[in-house]
Amino acid sequence: MKASEVLDNLKRRFPNEPEYHQAVSEVLATIEEAYNEHPEFEKSNLIERLCIPDRIFSFRVTWMDDKGQIQTNMGYRIQHNNAIGPYKGGVRFHASVNLSILKFLAFEQTFKNSLTTLPMGGGKGGSDFSPRGKSNAEIMRFCQAFVLELWRHIGPDTDVPAGDIGVGGREVAYMYGMYKKLARENTGTFTGKGLEFGGSLVRPEATGYGNVYFLLQMLKTRGIELAGKTVCVSGSGNVAQYTVEKLISLGAKVVTMSDSDGYIYDPDGIDRAKLDYIMELKNLYRGRIREYAEQYGCKYVQGARPWGEKCDIAMPSATQNEINGEDAQKLLANGCFAVSEGANMPSTPEAIEAFLKAKILYAPGKAANAGGVSVSGLEMTQNAQKLSWSAEEVDQKLQSIMQNIHEQCVKYGQQPDGYVNYVKGANVAGFMKVAKAMMAQGIL
Ligand code: NDP
């Protein structure tokens, strides 16, 4: 089947999965040329095999809330592709979770993991459980109930989950604790664990720091310094917090952060003390970003995203499709010259088109946010060796992985006029490795 026919076919067979179609469509549009250079790929129907997950588990999760009421949620694990290593990818707890979103994330993860240079296949999981407003005890009971079903499908050499939206260190710890009880082993299945029980230093920071390291590589290609630049960041969770931390330490000025209710604009910039306030607010008290504006007397805009504010650089770090075509035009009109994605697929196809047309530096999430899964891969290595590395060692490895990913993007994405299309570069580089591995291993 031709690459262009695959999407129509998927839409017909899997209707009502718009995010999945969107992710597949973006990849297919950019890899067609590379694909056509290898007639053996078409003969073995490689693209279709690469787009459809190896398997999907779905299950009911039953748990008791603090009032003694019995609640049910849906739980899922998508094992997308394990051609280059065990399935690897996070778990998302959010009310919006459905198969379309998890299939897009698992598909993207396969290419991202391929880019990291580490031997990891792609997977993703989650639940439509919303942690918002839940007590610690409810979170624990839900995590345990979730793993009661999930545990039989995962393992250190088969499938290694981690965190994502709504799943941080606390949730990973509850899930891992339950997993160990059921599986009767201590091999470290799950990454993002606490330091006391097999976690890696720099894992919490890795996605945000990695995104800034990738941004630095992009800026270098145009001889631009990061210090002194104004940056709009969205989100205020794990990825956003450590993106802001690294940006501040390198002398950039971050003027926005957000949550699902709205965004704050601080023209003086978020400094270290203000970021500490946000970390405490979000990680300890589970508060709202609005409270930052009350604390520091700055602007808060309810129900909106920060892309109308003037900035040099945008780093979307909240969720998918949070920058639409209109937002992209606003960013460009305000002089934004670089967008580096911490979130997965935060830009709609219209936004991506606008960025590429304007020839700004634009890094898709599967390249720019690959630092998180990379350090997860390093956590797996440390667990297997029963050793732990220093923060400097892990950070050094993270920097060289991000540099390597950047080099791969340039290799496969540089156009004749010199402009680097990082979307194409990341997709083609990620695709070629998985494709070659699948070809070598036969029709499965
Ligand atoms: P967190 O749950 O820690 O934070 C998510 C942030 O985004 C919160 O501020 C949340 O607001 C906001 N948010 C979530 N959903 C929406 C929505 N529908 N609209 C607006 N805001 C929203 O998640 P992470 O920081 O871990 O993940 C953020 C993004 O980064 C996701 O796209 C994830 O897939 C991606 N990513 C994460 C990695 C990781 O290592 N954690 C690795 C690679 C990518 P609120 O507090 O109101 O819910």
Tab-separated table of C-alpha atoms and ligand atoms in Angstrom:
chain	number	residue	atom	x	y	z
A	1	MET	CA	0.000	0.000	0.000
A	2	LYS	CA	1.249	3.512	-0.860
A	3	ALA	CA	2.016	5.793	2.095
A	4	SER	CA	-0.694	8.218	0.962
A	5	GLU	CA	-3.352	5.476	0.931
A	6	VAL	CA	-2.574	4.321	4.442
A	7	LEU	CA	-4.128	7.353	6.131
A	8	ASP	CA	-7.440	7.033	4.259
A	9	ASN	CA	-7.513	3.406	5.183
A	10	LEU	CA	-6.842	4.120	8.861
A	11	LYS	CA	-9.555	6.782	8.926
A	12	ARG	CA	-12.018	4.289	7.521
A	13	ARG	CA	-11.073	1.497	9.897
A	14	PHE	CA	-10.642	3.653	13.000
A	15	PRO	CA	-13.139	6.526	12.696
A	16	ASN	CA	-13.605	9.115	15.469
A	17	GLU	CA	-9.929	9.115	16.408
A	18	PRO	CA	-8.893	12.615	15.269
A	19	GLU	CA	-5.710	12.956	17.322
A	20	TYR	CA	-4.445	9.596	16.049
A	21	HIS	CA	-5.202	10.588	12.435
A	22	GLN	CA	-3.476	13.955	13.006
A	23	ALA	CA	-0.255	12.383	14.308
A	24	VAL	CA	-0.145	9.755	11.547
A	25	SER	CA	-0.918	12.330	8.870
A	26	GLU	CA	1.976	14.582	9.950
A	27	VAL	CA	4.460	11.733	9.870
A	28	LEU	CA	3.283	10.256	6.561
A	29	ALA	CA	3.458	13.630	4.825
A	30	THR	CA	7.126	13.973	5.705
A	31	ILE	CA	8.469	10.436	5.254
A	32	GLU	CA	6.939	9.674	1.842
A	33	GLU	CA	10.107	10.553	-0.065
A	34	ALA	CA	12.334	8.349	2.153
A	35	TYR	CA	9.745	5.577	1.986
A	36	ASN	CA	9.575	5.658	-1.798
A	37	GLU	CA	13.332	5.213	-2.017
A	38	HIS	CA	12.851	1.748	-0.479
A	39	PRO	CA	10.468	-0.354	-2.605
A	40	GLU	CA	10.995	-3.250	-0.194
A	41	PHE	CA	9.069	-1.263	2.458
A	42	GLU	CA	5.941	-1.145	0.317
A	43	LYS	CA	6.204	-4.833	-0.550
A	44	SER	CA	6.011	-5.711	3.127
A	45	ASN	CA	3.231	-3.174	3.876
A	46	LEU	CA	5.596	-1.593	6.352
A	47	ILE	CA	3.808	1.722	6.861
A	48	GLU	CA	0.506	0.184	7.800
A	49	ARG	CA	2.247	-2.178	10.199
A	50	LEU	CA	4.073	0.759	11.737
A	51	CYS	CA	0.915	2.871	12.148
A	52	ILE	CA	-1.300	0.266	13.803
A	53	PRO	CA	-0.359	-0.612	17.396
A	54	ASP	CA	0.893	-4.142	18.092
A	55	ARG	CA	-1.845	-4.476	20.725
A	56	ILE	CA	-4.163	-2.496	22.976
A	57	PHE	CA	-5.281	-3.509	26.444
A	58	SER	CA	-8.345	-1.866	27.913
A	59	PHE	CA	-9.788	-2.579	31.314
A	60	ARG	CA	-12.139	-1.338	34.011
A	61	VAL	CA	-10.552	0.213	37.087
A	62	THR	CA	-12.705	0.057	40.195
A	63	TRP	CA	-11.795	2.009	43.311
A	64	MET	CA	-13.389	3.478	46.421
A	65	ASP	CA	-13.523	7.239	47.028
A	66	ASP	CA	-13.241	8.900	50.451
A	67	LYS	CA	-17.018	8.856	50.889
A	68	GLY	CA	-17.069	5.084	50.503
A	69	GLN	CA	-18.636	5.280	47.027
A	70	ILE	CA	-17.418	2.816	44.411
A	71	GLN	CA	-16.104	4.521	41.290
A	72	THR	CA	-15.179	3.110	37.896
A	73	ASN	CA	-12.777	4.428	35.275
A	74	MET	CA	-11.341	3.020	32.071
A	75	GLY	CA	-7.689	2.031	31.950
A	76	TYR	CA	-5.591	1.426	28.821
A	77	ARG	CA	-2.138	0.355	27.719
A	78	ILE	CA	-1.105	0.635	24.094
A	79	GLN	CA	1.916	-1.409	23.069
A	80	HIS	CA	2.658	0.262	19.776
A	81	ASN	CA	5.948	-1.097	18.448
A	82	ASN	CA	8.858	-2.997	19.990
A	83	ALA	CA	11.128	-3.392	16.951
A	84	ILE	CA	14.071	-1.664	18.644
A	85	GLY	CA	13.431	-2.433	22.319
A	86	PRO	CA	10.810	-2.993	25.033
A	87	TYR	CA	7.661	-0.876	24.822
A	88	LYS	CA	8.325	2.356	26.679
A	89	GLY	CA	6.108	5.364	27.306
A	90	GLY	CA	4.215	7.191	30.000
A	91	VAL	CA	0.846	6.836	31.662
A	92	ARG	CA	-1.614	9.767	31.546
A	93	PHE	CA	-4.412	10.360	34.063
A	94	HIS	CA	-6.786	13.019	32.751
A	95	ALA	CA	-10.541	13.228	32.187
A	96	SER	CA	-9.953	13.662	28.436
A	97	VAL	CA	-8.060	10.367	27.995
A	98	ASN	CA	-9.466	8.112	25.278
A	99	LEU	CA	-8.110	5.686	22.689
A	100	SER	CA	-7.523	8.355	20.066
A	101	ILE	CA	-5.279	10.386	22.378
A	102	LEU	CA	-3.362	7.360	23.630
A	103	LYS	CA	-2.897	5.980	20.115
A	104	PHE	CA	-1.458	9.308	18.938
A	105	LEU	CA	0.869	9.413	21.923
A	106	ALA	CA	2.039	5.793	21.490
A	107	PHE	CA	2.630	6.363	17.769
A	108	GLU	CA	4.666	9.528	18.432
A	109	GLN	CA	6.557	7.796	21.215
A	110	THR	CA	7.813	5.130	18.814
A	111	PHE	CA	9.560	7.741	16.647
A	112	LYS	CA	10.758	9.745	19.636
A	113	ASN	CA	12.296	6.712	21.323
A	114	SER	CA	14.000	5.775	18.085
A	115	LEU	CA	15.573	9.258	17.975
A	116	THR	CA	17.020	8.974	21.481
A	117	THR	CA	19.622	6.431	20.270
A	118	LEU	CA	18.576	4.128	23.145
A	119	PRO	CA	16.966	0.700	22.592
A	120	MET	CA	13.345	1.491	23.418
A	121	GLY	CA	10.126	0.730	21.544
A	122	GLY	CA	6.986	2.855	21.837
A	123	GLY	CA	3.965	2.580	24.122
A	124	LYS	CA	1.554	4.694	26.138
A	125	GLY	CA	-1.187	4.172	28.661
A	126	GLY	CA	-3.561	5.944	30.940
A	127	SER	CA	-7.001	6.437	32.311
A	128	ASP	CA	-9.890	8.889	32.142
A	129	PHE	CA	-9.472	9.270	35.914
A	130	SER	CA	-9.015	12.935	36.851
A	131	PRO	CA	-6.622	13.528	39.771
A	132	ARG	CA	-7.985	17.074	40.140
A	133	GLY	CA	-9.512	17.568	43.583
A	134	LYS	CA	-8.773	14.014	44.724
A	135	SER	CA	-7.233	13.326	48.142
A	136	ASN	CA	-3.891	11.595	48.519
A	137	ALA	CA	-5.656	8.454	49.731
A	138	GLU	CA	-7.935	8.442	46.673
A	139	ILE	CA	-4.935	8.825	44.369
A	140	MET	CA	-3.242	5.893	46.087
A	141	ARG	CA	-6.301	3.647	45.865
A	142	PHE	CA	-6.800	4.522	42.218
A	143	CYS	CA	-3.124	3.857	41.331
A	144	GLN	CA	-3.260	0.503	43.090
A	145	ALA	CA	-6.484	-0.486	41.336
A	146	PHE	CA	-5.032	0.590	37.973
A	147	VAL	CA	-1.944	-1.594	38.456
A	148	LEU	CA	-4.033	-4.539	39.618
A	149	GLU	CA	-4.976	-4.862	35.933
A	150	LEU	CA	-1.903	-3.363	34.248
A	151	TRP	CA	0.776	-5.409	35.974
A	152	ARG	CA	0.229	-8.596	33.959
A	153	HIS	CA	1.074	-6.770	30.699
A	154	ILE	CA	4.305	-5.038	31.748
A	155	GLY	CA	7.807	-5.992	32.880
A	156	PRO	CA	11.426	-4.786	32.733
A	157	ASP	CA	12.051	-6.391	29.332
A	158	THR	CA	8.553	-6.134	27.853
A	159	ASP	CA	6.959	-2.794	28.700
A	160	VAL	CA	8.190	-0.080	31.054
A	161	PRO	CA	5.680	2.699	31.898
A	162	ALA	CA	6.491	6.162	33.310
A	163	GLY	CA	4.660	9.436	34.057
A	164	ASP	CA	2.816	11.952	31.876
A	165	ILE	CA	-0.010	14.423	32.501
A	166	GLY	CA	-1.485	13.749	35.942
A	167	VAL	CA	1.170	11.163	36.739
A	168	GLY	CA	4.262	12.404	38.592
A	169	GLY	CA	6.592	10.967	41.220
A	170	ARG	CA	3.773	10.353	43.710
A	171	GLU	CA	1.665	8.316	41.288
A	172	VAL	CA	4.633	6.371	39.866
A	173	ALA	CA	5.614	5.416	43.438
A	174	TYR	CA	2.119	4.138	44.268
A	175	MET	CA	1.959	2.191	41.009
A	176	TYR	CA	5.436	0.728	41.432
A	177	GLY	CA	4.708	-0.296	45.031
A	178	MET	CA	1.636	-2.241	43.928
A	179	TYR	CA	3.443	-3.696	40.913
A	180	LYS	CA	6.208	-5.108	43.098
A	181	LYS	CA	3.690	-6.766	45.393
A	182	LEU	CA	1.993	-8.513	42.492
A	183	ALA	CA	5.008	-9.343	40.323
A	184	ARG	CA	7.278	-10.321	43.222
A	185	GLU	CA	10.311	-8.712	41.648
A	186	ASN	CA	12.445	-5.619	42.074
A	187	THR	CA	13.725	-5.014	38.590
A	188	GLY	CA	12.570	-1.420	38.262
A	189	THR	CA	9.644	-1.750	35.833
A	190	PHE	CA	8.376	1.898	35.772
A	191	THR	CA	10.698	4.847	35.442
A	192	GLY	CA	10.430	8.176	37.226
A	193	LYS	CA	10.733	6.320	40.538
A	194	GLY	CA	11.901	7.983	43.763
A	195	LEU	CA	15.657	8.177	44.324
A	196	GLU	CA	15.370	5.886	47.351
A	197	PHE	CA	14.001	2.987	45.306
A	198	GLY	CA	15.790	2.939	41.973
A	199	GLY	CA	14.974	6.314	40.449
A	200	SER	CA	17.535	8.289	38.480
A	201	LEU	CA	18.880	11.689	39.379
A	202	VAL	CA	17.764	14.328	36.847
A	203	ARG	CA	14.703	12.310	35.710
A	204	PRO	CA	12.202	14.895	37.053
A	205	GLU	CA	14.151	17.669	35.333
A	206	ALA	CA	14.923	15.771	32.127
A	207	THR	CA	12.073	16.753	29.788
A	208	GLY	CA	12.254	20.463	30.582
A	209	TYR	CA	16.052	20.634	30.677
A	210	GLY	CA	16.273	18.541	27.505
A	211	ASN	CA	13.937	20.907	25.691
A	212	VAL	CA	16.129	23.871	26.618
A	213	TYR	CA	19.255	21.947	25.503
A	214	PHE	CA	17.554	21.308	22.171
A	215	LEU	CA	16.574	24.972	21.905
A	216	LEU	CA	20.214	25.964	22.509
A	217	GLN	CA	21.282	23.735	19.623
A	218	MET	CA	18.728	25.358	17.336
A	219	LEU	CA	19.722	28.883	18.383
A	220	LYS	CA	23.371	28.015	17.750
A	221	THR	CA	22.609	27.325	14.078
A	222	ARG	CA	21.683	31.016	13.751
A	223	GLY	CA	24.269	32.397	16.162
A	224	ILE	CA	21.579	33.565	18.629
A	225	GLU	CA	22.194	33.785	22.408
A	226	LEU	CA	19.479	32.628	24.821
A	227	ALA	CA	20.414	35.083	27.585
A	228	GLY	CA	18.149	38.112	27.622
A	229	LYS	CA	15.448	36.561	25.415
A	230	THR	CA	11.788	36.693	26.446
A	231	VAL	CA	10.061	33.317	26.606
A	232	CYS	CA	6.388	32.323	26.862
A	233	VAL	CA	5.927	28.939	28.541
A	234	SER	CA	2.560	27.220	28.892
A	235	GLY	CA	1.636	24.701	31.572
A	236	SER	CA	2.873	24.661	35.154
A	237	GLY	CA	3.414	20.936	35.670
A	238	ASN	CA	6.566	18.854	35.521
A	239	VAL	CA	7.728	19.815	32.037
A	240	ALA	CA	6.935	23.532	32.378
A	241	GLN	CA	8.555	23.878	35.809
A	242	TYR	CA	11.927	22.466	34.770
A	243	THR	CA	11.868	24.267	31.442
A	244	VAL	CA	11.494	27.515	33.363
A	245	GLU	CA	14.177	26.500	35.875
A	246	LYS	CA	16.756	25.917	33.133
A	247	LEU	CA	15.720	29.040	31.201
A	248	ILE	CA	16.137	31.216	34.300
A	249	SER	CA	19.541	29.705	35.053
A	250	LEU	CA	20.681	30.587	31.524
A	251	GLY	CA	19.545	34.204	31.779
A	252	ALA	CA	16.300	34.100	29.770
A	253	LYS	CA	13.217	35.979	30.935
A	254	VAL	CA	10.091	33.824	31.296
A	255	VAL	CA	6.911	35.903	31.313
A	256	THR	CA	4.076	33.360	31.223
A	257	MET	CA	2.946	30.039	32.697
A	258	SER	CA	-0.525	28.506	32.662
A	259	ASP	CA	-2.830	25.716	33.763
A	260	SER	CA	-6.084	24.409	32.378
A	261	ASP	CA	-7.962	27.411	33.836
A	262	GLY	CA	-5.867	30.274	32.403
A	263	TYR	CA	-2.450	31.930	32.274
A	264	ILE	CA	-0.384	34.468	34.199
A	265	TYR	CA	1.680	37.227	32.554
A	266	ASP	CA	4.522	38.607	34.643
A	267	PRO	CA	6.339	41.384	32.736
A	268	ASP	CA	9.167	41.395	35.304
A	269	GLY	CA	9.873	37.743	34.607
A	270	ILE	CA	9.491	34.667	36.804
A	271	ASP	CA	12.636	34.502	38.948
A	272	ARG	CA	13.944	31.637	41.102
A	273	ALA	CA	11.922	32.649	44.188
A	274	LYS	CA	8.731	32.959	42.146
A	275	LEU	CA	9.356	29.579	40.525
A	276	ASP	CA	9.817	28.033	43.988
A	277	TYR	CA	6.408	29.463	44.846
A	278	ILE	CA	4.881	27.836	41.749
A	279	MET	CA	6.533	24.488	42.499
A	280	GLU	CA	5.153	24.508	46.032
A	281	LEU	CA	1.746	25.695	44.828
A	282	LYS	CA	1.478	22.996	42.154
A	283	ASN	CA	3.378	20.050	43.635
A	284	LEU	CA	2.438	20.379	47.303
A	285	TYR	CA	-0.846	22.274	47.582
A	286	ARG	CA	-2.177	21.316	44.132
A	287	GLY	CA	-3.337	24.940	43.727
A	288	ARG	CA	-4.224	27.018	40.673
A	289	ILE	CA	-1.884	29.298	38.677
A	290	ARG	CA	-4.338	32.180	39.348
A	291	GLU	CA	-2.923	32.279	42.898
A	292	TYR	CA	0.469	33.380	41.489
A	293	ALA	CA	-1.148	36.523	40.075
A	294	GLU	CA	-2.740	37.222	43.477
A	295	GLN	CA	0.605	36.684	45.230
A	296	TYR	CA	2.726	38.841	42.898
A	297	GLY	CA	0.130	41.317	41.641
A	298	CYS	CA	0.419	40.535	37.936
A	299	LYS	CA	-2.054	39.840	35.141
A	300	TYR	CA	-4.124	36.630	35.082
A	301	VAL	CA	-6.234	35.762	32.061
A	302	GLN	CA	-8.974	33.221	32.711
A	303	GLY	CA	-9.797	30.640	30.047
A	304	ALA	CA	-7.065	31.726	27.636
A	305	ARG	CA	-3.632	30.607	26.414
A	306	PRO	CA	-0.514	32.799	26.565
A	307	TRP	CA	0.314	32.986	22.842
A	308	GLY	CA	-0.956	36.537	22.372
A	309	GLU	CA	1.804	37.882	24.642
A	310	LYS	CA	4.943	39.260	23.030
A	311	CYS	CA	7.930	36.913	23.151
A	312	ASP	CA	11.040	35.843	21.259
A	313	ILE	CA	10.603	32.158	22.015
A	314	ALA	CA	7.571	29.964	22.795
A	315	MET	CA	7.821	26.672	24.693
A	316	PRO	CA	4.392	25.000	24.855
A	317	SER	CA	4.522	22.543	27.771
A	318	ALA	CA	0.905	21.741	28.664
A	319	THR	CA	-1.015	19.553	26.210
A	320	GLN	CA	-1.873	18.644	22.611
A	321	ASN	CA	-3.307	21.191	20.161
A	322	GLU	CA	-2.737	24.160	22.476
A	323	ILE	CA	-1.363	26.372	19.664
A	324	ASN	CA	-3.804	26.737	16.757
A	325	GLY	CA	-3.298	28.561	13.473
A	326	GLU	CA	-4.519	31.841	14.922
A	327	ASP	CA	-2.196	31.562	17.945
A	328	ALA	CA	0.708	30.829	15.595
A	329	GLN	CA	-0.051	33.983	13.572
A	330	LYS	CA	-0.108	36.038	16.774
A	331	LEU	CA	3.250	34.632	17.859
A	332	LEU	CA	4.793	35.369	14.466
A	333	ALA	CA	3.312	38.875	14.313
A	334	ASN	CA	4.871	39.594	17.716
A	335	GLY	CA	8.316	38.587	16.490
A	336	CYS	CA	8.599	35.065	17.908
A	337	PHE	CA	11.481	33.329	16.082
A	338	ALA	CA	11.672	29.963	17.863
A	339	VAL	CA	9.135	27.405	19.080
A	340	SER	CA	10.413	24.347	20.939
A	341	GLU	CA	7.750	21.887	22.069
A	342	GLY	CA	7.827	20.415	25.574
A	343	ALA	CA	4.332	18.983	25.210
A	344	ASN	CA	3.373	16.272	22.720
A	345	MET	CA	1.782	17.625	19.518
A	346	PRO	CA	0.924	21.038	21.044
A	347	SER	CA	0.737	22.701	17.615
A	348	THR	CA	-2.130	22.027	15.217
A	349	PRO	CA	-1.304	21.297	11.544
A	350	GLU	CA	-2.251	24.917	10.676
A	351	ALA	CA	0.182	26.233	13.306
A	352	ILE	CA	2.990	23.968	12.076
A	353	GLU	CA	2.382	25.131	8.515
A	354	ALA	CA	2.624	28.772	9.606
A	355	PHE	CA	5.891	28.197	11.486
A	356	LEU	CA	7.493	26.331	8.590
A	357	LYS	CA	6.301	28.919	6.071
A	358	ALA	CA	7.810	31.702	8.175
A	359	LYS	CA	11.016	29.622	8.406
A	360	ILE	CA	11.383	30.163	12.118
A	361	LEU	CA	13.203	27.642	14.308
A	362	TYR	CA	10.493	25.090	15.032
A	363	ALA	CA	11.166	21.856	16.977
A	364	PRO	CA	8.389	19.253	17.207
A	365	GLY	CA	7.860	17.541	20.555
A	366	LYS	CA	9.119	14.185	19.402
A	367	ALA	CA	12.591	15.707	19.081
A	368	ALA	CA	12.559	18.537	21.630
A	369	ASN	CA	10.898	16.707	24.531
A	370	ALA	CA	12.751	13.405	24.074
A	371	GLY	CA	14.971	14.190	27.075
A	372	GLY	CA	12.397	12.743	29.468
A	373	VAL	CA	12.255	9.309	27.927
A	374	SER	CA	16.011	9.412	27.358
A	375	VAL	CA	16.702	9.709	31.064
A	376	SER	CA	14.036	7.060	31.646
A	377	GLY	CA	16.166	4.854	29.392
A	378	LEU	CA	19.191	5.750	31.520
A	379	GLU	CA	17.164	4.861	34.628
A	380	MET	CA	16.519	1.421	33.096
A	381	THR	CA	20.249	0.975	32.477
A	382	GLN	CA	21.121	1.969	36.039
A	383	ASN	CA	18.479	-0.449	37.396
A	384	ALA	CA	19.822	-3.290	35.239
A	385	GLN	CA	23.366	-2.597	36.453
A	386	LYS	CA	22.148	-2.066	40.027
A	387	LEU	CA	24.138	1.167	40.106
A	388	SER	CA	23.263	4.828	40.252
A	389	TRP	CA	25.035	7.599	38.423
A	390	SER	CA	25.723	11.123	39.665
A	391	ALA	CA	23.575	14.052	38.575
A	392	GLU	CA	26.497	15.422	36.539
A	393	GLU	CA	26.901	12.133	34.706
A	394	VAL	CA	23.208	11.862	33.839
A	395	ASP	CA	22.978	15.523	32.831
A	396	GLN	CA	26.041	15.147	30.623
A	397	LYS	CA	24.499	12.132	28.904
A	398	LEU	CA	21.215	14.017	28.487
A	399	GLN	CA	23.030	16.942	26.837
A	400	SER	CA	24.837	14.667	24.410
A	401	ILE	CA	21.614	12.796	23.531
A	402	MET	CA	19.826	16.090	22.790
A	403	GLN	CA	22.771	17.187	20.658
A	404	ASN	CA	22.666	13.879	18.809
A	405	ILE	CA	18.915	14.226	18.167
A	406	HIS	CA	19.538	17.725	16.838
A	407	GLU	CA	22.233	16.395	14.492
A	408	GLN	CA	19.868	13.708	13.179
A	409	CYS	CA	17.191	16.351	12.528
A	410	VAL	CA	19.662	18.478	10.600
A	411	LYS	CA	20.918	15.470	8.629
A	412	TYR	CA	17.458	14.452	7.449
A	413	GLY	CA	15.680	17.830	7.538
A	414	GLN	CA	18.028	20.382	5.978
A	415	GLN	CA	16.581	21.864	2.799
A	416	PRO	CA	18.609	23.063	-0.216
A	417	ASP	CA	18.272	26.682	0.972
A	418	GLY	CA	19.797	25.698	4.340
A	419	TYR	CA	16.557	25.922	6.354
A	420	VAL	CA	16.191	22.985	8.735
A	421	ASN	CA	12.733	21.431	8.690
A	422	TYR	CA	12.930	19.745	12.091
A	423	VAL	CA	9.544	18.066	11.573
A	424	LYS	CA	10.791	16.235	8.535
A	425	GLY	CA	14.209	15.598	10.077
A	426	ALA	CA	12.779	14.046	13.251
A	427	ASN	CA	10.202	11.961	11.404
A	428	VAL	CA	12.570	10.584	8.784
A	429	ALA	CA	15.381	9.841	11.271
A	430	GLY	CA	12.967	8.177	13.705
A	431	PHE	CA	11.243	6.250	10.930
A	432	MET	CA	14.334	4.870	9.179
A	433	LYS	CA	15.684	3.148	12.267
A	434	VAL	CA	12.377	1.493	13.192
A	435	ALA	CA	11.714	0.558	9.558
A	436	LYS	CA	15.101	-1.106	9.136
A	437	ALA	CA	14.648	-3.014	12.400
A	438	MET	CA	11.206	-4.223	11.318
A	439	MET	CA	12.488	-5.306	7.905
A	440	ALA	CA	15.367	-7.231	9.450
A	441	GLN	CA	13.070	-9.087	11.850
A	442	GLY	CA	10.654	-10.392	9.215
A	443	ILE	CA	6.896	-10.160	8.812
A	444	LEU	CA	5.396	-10.099	12.313
B	1	NDP	P1	1.654	17.631	34.360
B	1	NDP	O1	0.411	16.917	34.696
B	1	NDP	O2	2.748	17.695	35.331
B	1	NDP	O3	1.310	19.128	33.926
B	1	NDP	C1	0.425	19.400	32.898
B	1	NDP	C2	0.190	20.889	32.820
B	1	NDP	O4	-0.577	21.179	31.649
B	1	NDP	C3	-0.613	21.421	33.997
B	1	NDP	O5	-0.249	22.750	34.214
B	1	NDP	C4	-2.040	21.290	33.480
B	1	NDP	O6	-2.944	22.164	34.110
B	1	NDP	C5	-1.865	21.671	32.029
B	1	NDP	N1	-2.895	21.024	31.208
B	1	NDP	C6	-3.196	19.704	31.162
B	1	NDP	N2	-4.208	19.488	30.320
B	1	NDP	C7	-4.553	20.694	29.837
B	1	NDP	C8	-5.526	21.112	28.918
B	1	NDP	N3	-6.368	20.251	28.334
B	1	NDP	N4	-5.597	22.450	28.632
B	1	NDP	C9	-4.754	23.338	29.236
B	1	NDP	N5	-3.816	22.985	30.120
B	1	NDP	C10	-3.702	21.680	30.400
B	1	NDP	O7	2.150	16.972	32.974
B	1	NDP	P2	3.592	17.057	32.297
B	1	NDP	O8	4.216	18.349	32.600
B	1	NDP	O9	4.302	15.808	32.625
B	1	NDP	O10	3.208	16.973	30.750
B	1	NDP	C11	2.972	18.134	29.954
B	1	NDP	C12	3.132	17.773	28.491
B	1	NDP	O11	4.452	17.280	28.255
B	1	NDP	C13	2.193	16.677	27.976
B	1	NDP	O12	1.875	16.941	26.631
B	1	NDP	C14	3.053	15.422	28.048
B	1	NDP	O13	2.612	14.416	27.163
B	1	NDP	C15	4.387	16.000	27.626
B	1	NDP	N6	5.558	15.221	28.002
B	1	NDP	C16	5.814	14.907	29.309
B	1	NDP	C17	6.947	14.207	29.642
B	1	NDP	C18	7.321	13.936	31.058
B	1	NDP	O14	8.450	13.466	31.274
B	1	NDP	N7	6.488	14.219	32.043
B	1	NDP	C19	7.864	13.701	28.608
B	1	NDP	C20	7.553	14.160	27.259
B	1	NDP	C21	6.419	14.860	26.998
B	1	NDP	P3	-3.839	21.675	35.366
B	1	NDP	O15	-2.919	21.765	36.547
B	1	NDP	O16	-4.975	22.628	35.390
B	1	NDP	O17	-4.265	20.267	35.058
